[in-house]
Amino acid sequence: MSFAASRAATSGRLAIIAGGGALPHHVAEAVRARGEDPYIIALTREAEETDWVDFDHSVLAIGDFANISRTFKEEGIDRVVLSGWVRRRPEWRDIRPTLRTLAKIPSVLKTLVSGGDDAVLRMAMQLIEASGAHVIGVHEVVPNLLAESGPIGAVKPDGDDQRDIEAGIAAANALGALDVGQGAVAVGGRVVALEGAEGTDAMLERVAVLKAEGRVSSRRRGVLVKLCKPGQDLRADLPSIGPSTIALAERAGLAGVAVEAGRALVLERSEVVKVADQAGLFVAGVERTSGGIRR
């Protein structure tokens, strides 16, 4: 459902549950530019309260479903967007259920202990919807952030880069199937790094160290690939890149960055293109199945 269609189908207010990073601000400003006044629920220890002084907002813990549900009712919220990173899982003692969600607590605790990131997100969305709101995806609100197929800057990948893209796609698909991460780095057709709980930036910093120590060839450049996990619910945690990703890819000596066309977000696109072009890096949308770049 498009943003316009979802808005037409409801008379309620949109809430943005904001984690860390720049994405929640892009979403909030885009919603405001389209004529809505979003309500921000800034997550404790993830989003800074001072970042939201220009918006109606509250600061709540990710597991505080009692107060989240109360806020939905008080603010007339019937649609929710999950946006930004969440680095810390809630502890069991942080969970404050509502009467509607009380019966789900045993499965919630089991998921927190043994579930992967995608499983935790699915659980959170189920609990949010049990609190009376409908979860929609970031891409439904700001579809212009989605990467299109092919290069988006002046630099294009060459044959060696294409081989690294294909290796990275295979690795990212395998990693995502384990519900671990969304990114991989391939150099010379060999996978040298996989994204874990530390995130993409830390992975790229690790690649830079590996190259500096000679444990990964510095004569070959390499590619960062980011894809959705197989079967991922697209309403949360779409892979994203921004100018800082490109800067870190340059520091790691990579040739470029490939993201999944139509299912990954490019933040501050004009700045991404500027930084990538200046550094001589390509940025491209790719197809996850073929491993190719649509011409």
PDB file of C-alpha atoms in Angstrom, residues 16-25 40-49 51-52 60 62 81-88:
ATOM      1  CA  ILE A  16       7.563   6.767  14.284  1.00  0.00           C
ATOM      2  CA  ILE A  17       9.317   4.483  16.750  1.00  0.00           C
ATOM      3  CA  ALA A  18      12.801   5.928  16.475  1.00  0.00           C
ATOM      4  CA  GLY A  19      16.001   4.071  17.159  1.00  0.00           C
ATOM      5  CA  GLY A  20      19.482   5.378  16.477  1.00  0.00           C
ATOM      6  CA  GLY A  21      20.993   6.766  13.298  1.00  0.00           C
ATOM      7  CA  ALA A  22      19.864   9.269  10.681  1.00  0.00           C
ATOM      8  CA  LEU A  23      16.981   7.307   9.141  1.00  0.00           C
ATOM      9  CA  PRO A  24      14.258   8.260  11.681  1.00  0.00           C
ATOM     10  CA  HIS A  25      14.876  11.948  10.946  1.00  0.00           C
ATOM     11  CA  ILE A  40       7.866  10.287  17.730  1.00  0.00           C
ATOM     12  CA  ILE A  41       8.490   7.535  20.261  1.00  0.00           C
ATOM     13  CA  ALA A  42      12.232   7.816  20.871  1.00  0.00           C
ATOM     14  CA  LEU A  43      13.667   4.615  22.254  1.00  0.00           C
ATOM     15  CA  THR A  44      15.553   4.875  25.530  1.00  0.00           C
ATOM     16  CA  ARG A  45      19.337   4.435  25.107  1.00  0.00           C
ATOM     17  CA  GLU A  46      18.970   4.383  21.313  1.00  0.00           C
ATOM     18  CA  ALA A  47      17.663   7.817  20.251  1.00  0.00           C
ATOM     19  CA  GLU A  48      18.558  11.157  21.808  1.00  0.00           C
ATOM     20  CA  GLU A  49      15.568  13.044  23.216  1.00  0.00           C
ATOM     21  CA  ASP A  51      17.022  15.285  18.583  1.00  0.00           C
ATOM     22  CA  TRP A  52      13.221  15.500  18.628  1.00  0.00           C
ATOM     23  CA  LEU A  60      10.063   5.070  26.132  1.00  0.00           C
ATOM     24  CA  ILE A  62      11.524  -0.700  23.644  1.00  0.00           C
ATOM     25  CA  VAL A  81       6.805   2.997  11.324  1.00  0.00           C
ATOM     26  CA  LEU A  82       9.859   1.324  12.886  1.00  0.00           C
ATOM     27  CA  SER A  83      12.978   3.259  11.956  1.00  0.00           C
ATOM     28  CA  GLY A  84      16.638   3.325  12.977  1.00  0.00           C
ATOM     29  CA  TRP A  85      18.919   0.868  14.659  1.00  0.00           C
ATOM     30  CA  VAL A  86      18.371  -0.877  17.982  1.00  0.00           C
ATOM     31  CA  ARG A  87      21.694  -1.954  19.479  1.00  0.00           C
ATOM     32  CA  ARG A  88      20.431  -3.314  22.788  1.00  0.00           C
TER      33      ARG A  88
END
